[in-house]
Amino acid sequence: MVPVTPRPRRAVCPGSYDPVTNGHLDVIERAAALHDEVVAAVLHNPAKAGTFSVEERIGFVERALAARGLADRVRVQAFAQRLLVDVCRELEADVVVKGVRGPSDVTYEWPMALMNRHLTGIETLFLPGDPAFEHVSSSLVKEVARWGGDVTGLVPDEVRDALLARLSADR
Ligand code: PNS
């Protein structure tokens, strides 16, 4: 009998990652512990200018993953104007992994998880976010950094420095 090599289990961690936070990285790291491969999918709309370019966002995620020793288990890939389910199909992903910081995240994510399952059958796995990052989101970190607050420990140091350089000009 020809031995059958099982296909690697692949998870997708989708997001805008504008910019990546330590909360995102915690979820990606935990997803990597549960799956053979993880793709951090940077979903973006080219018509909408983010704070950081897609190339910058990818660079931040890649270097932060390398610093955690995860570069060989997680790849970072950008997708423009695509349904998440189509991205998952292209990547031959088995599951979507999302971090949830509390009940309001679950309320927000719930219909999307059901819609995605309705569309292609893909399942979404919710990981409870580390309480240390319960208050951390890309948008809140940007707001704090814009007005001179310290975001050390909430994002990689490189991202903190880039936020200060990019957003302090708005003050
Ligand atoms: O980091 P974000 O902004 O919370 O990420 C949201 C994201 C990109 C994961 C979500 O908006 C998404 O999945 N967009 C892709 C378009 C899509 O599939 N929309 C229908 C969802 S049911």
XYZ file of C-alpha atoms and ligand atoms in Angstrom:
193
model
C 0.000 0.000 0.000
C 1.257 3.479 -0.835
C 1.606 5.458 2.396
C -0.558 8.548 2.443
C 1.197 11.653 3.691
C -1.382 13.832 5.405
C -1.675 17.338 4.034
C -0.376 19.972 6.484
C -3.087 21.660 8.521
C -3.110 25.296 7.480
C -4.721 28.190 9.351
C -5.321 31.737 8.175
C -5.123 34.675 10.575
C -6.734 37.538 8.634
C -6.640 41.214 9.446
C -5.823 44.691 8.292
C -2.679 44.728 10.440
C -2.461 48.526 10.151
C -0.297 48.117 12.164
C 0.284 44.734 13.790
C -0.063 44.743 17.582
C 1.343 42.408 20.203
C -2.215 41.099 20.555
C -2.210 40.017 16.900
C 1.211 38.417 17.334
C 0.057 36.483 20.397
C -2.868 35.044 18.422
C -0.662 34.177 15.422
C 1.854 32.464 17.709
C -0.881 30.431 19.388
C -2.404 29.536 16.017
C 1.056 28.327 14.921
C 1.224 26.053 17.968
C -2.053 24.422 16.908
C -1.441 24.075 13.152
C 1.328 22.960 10.802
C 1.307 26.236 8.889
C -0.172 29.680 9.395
C -0.713 32.446 6.880
C -1.097 35.933 8.294
C -3.306 37.376 5.545
C -3.107 41.150 5.221
C -6.457 42.066 3.666
C -6.625 45.568 2.287
C -8.435 47.863 -0.055
C -6.020 49.710 -2.381
C -8.582 52.496 -2.749
C -8.323 53.291 0.971
C -5.086 54.773 2.244
C -4.163 53.129 5.510
C -1.736 54.578 8.022
C 0.936 52.235 6.697
C 1.415 50.868 3.198
C 0.792 47.170 2.678
C 4.537 46.650 2.218
C 5.228 48.367 5.544
C 2.558 46.279 7.303
C 3.997 43.058 5.912
C 7.518 44.073 6.926
C 6.422 44.810 10.505
C 4.697 41.435 10.805
C 7.554 39.488 9.197
C 10.250 41.025 11.387
C 8.182 40.572 14.557
C 7.587 36.912 13.653
C 11.298 36.410 12.947
C 12.110 37.874 16.367
C 9.790 35.243 17.897
C 11.384 32.432 15.907
C 8.219 31.919 13.878
C 9.412 32.940 10.421
C 9.546 29.369 9.114
C 6.054 28.441 10.396
C 4.132 31.569 9.457
C 4.090 33.392 6.178
C 2.666 36.811 5.560
C 0.757 37.515 2.381
C -1.313 40.452 1.151
C -4.691 40.179 -0.564
C -6.561 43.090 -2.097
C -10.327 43.379 -2.412
C -11.038 39.702 -1.874
C -13.510 37.774 0.201
C -11.784 35.984 3.037
C -13.360 32.709 1.917
C -11.756 33.071 -1.530
C -8.397 33.780 0.082
C -8.816 30.645 2.206
C -9.722 28.577 -0.845
C -6.664 29.812 -2.728
C -4.437 29.040 0.238
C -6.083 25.650 0.799
C -6.656 26.690 4.388
C -8.551 24.448 6.786
C -9.564 27.076 9.290
C -9.694 30.788 10.048
C -8.278 31.752 13.426
C -9.402 34.967 15.091
C -8.512 36.378 18.480
C -11.413 37.744 20.503
C -10.797 40.245 23.262
C -14.186 39.903 24.912
C -17.937 39.646 24.313
C -18.121 42.647 21.983
C -15.537 41.070 19.660
C -17.526 37.829 19.688
C -20.709 39.746 18.817
C -18.890 41.439 15.929
C -17.154 38.301 14.674
C -20.082 35.894 15.065
C -22.057 36.754 11.907
C -18.860 36.888 9.839
C -17.879 33.405 11.021
C -21.357 32.115 10.156
C -21.360 33.885 6.793
C -17.971 32.446 5.912
C -19.152 28.953 6.868
C -22.312 29.519 4.824
C -20.266 30.526 1.782
C -17.734 27.699 1.651
C -18.025 25.666 4.843
C -14.807 27.055 6.310
C -14.812 27.074 10.097
C -13.591 29.897 12.324
C -11.707 29.146 15.507
C -11.919 31.852 18.177
C -8.993 32.162 20.556
C -9.564 34.223 23.685
C -7.073 37.080 23.539
C -4.430 37.317 26.239
C -5.929 39.628 28.896
C -2.668 41.615 28.780
C -3.798 42.853 25.352
C -7.541 43.076 25.944
C -7.454 46.859 25.529
C -5.156 46.803 22.502
C -6.327 47.442 18.947
C -4.569 48.972 15.958
C -6.940 51.944 16.005
C -6.577 52.660 19.731
C -2.807 52.331 19.576
C -2.760 54.853 16.715
C -4.970 57.254 18.654
C -2.727 57.047 21.719
C 0.473 57.406 19.695
C -0.950 60.337 17.742
C -1.364 62.377 20.905
C 1.956 61.435 22.446
C 0.959 58.470 24.620
C 3.386 55.630 25.229
C 2.498 52.416 23.400
C 5.607 50.495 24.439
C 4.778 46.830 25.028
C 1.538 47.039 23.055
C 3.203 46.845 19.632
C 6.700 45.772 18.517
C 9.252 48.508 19.259
C 9.798 49.040 15.537
C 6.079 49.712 15.090
C 6.039 52.078 18.075
C 8.877 54.096 16.538
C 7.194 54.134 13.129
C 3.913 55.280 14.701
C 5.668 58.145 16.465
C 7.392 59.186 13.253
C 4.242 58.879 11.139
C 1.580 60.230 13.432
C 3.296 62.889 15.500
C 3.325 64.983 12.325
C -0.500 65.147 12.647
C -0.324 66.867 16.022
O -8.137 43.728 11.351
P -9.573 43.871 10.935
O -9.793 45.183 10.222
O -10.529 43.659 12.087
O -9.837 42.694 9.867
C -11.114 42.521 9.304
C -11.031 41.539 8.134
C -10.038 42.045 7.101
C -10.580 40.194 8.657
C -12.454 41.413 7.544
O -12.922 42.683 7.217
C -12.514 40.526 6.312
O -12.545 39.316 6.432
N -12.480 41.164 5.120
C -12.463 40.446 3.853
C -13.753 40.677 3.067
C -14.801 39.658 3.444
O -14.608 38.461 3.313
N -15.924 40.164 3.958
C -17.039 39.355 4.364
C -16.852 38.800 5.741
S -18.213 37.748 6.167
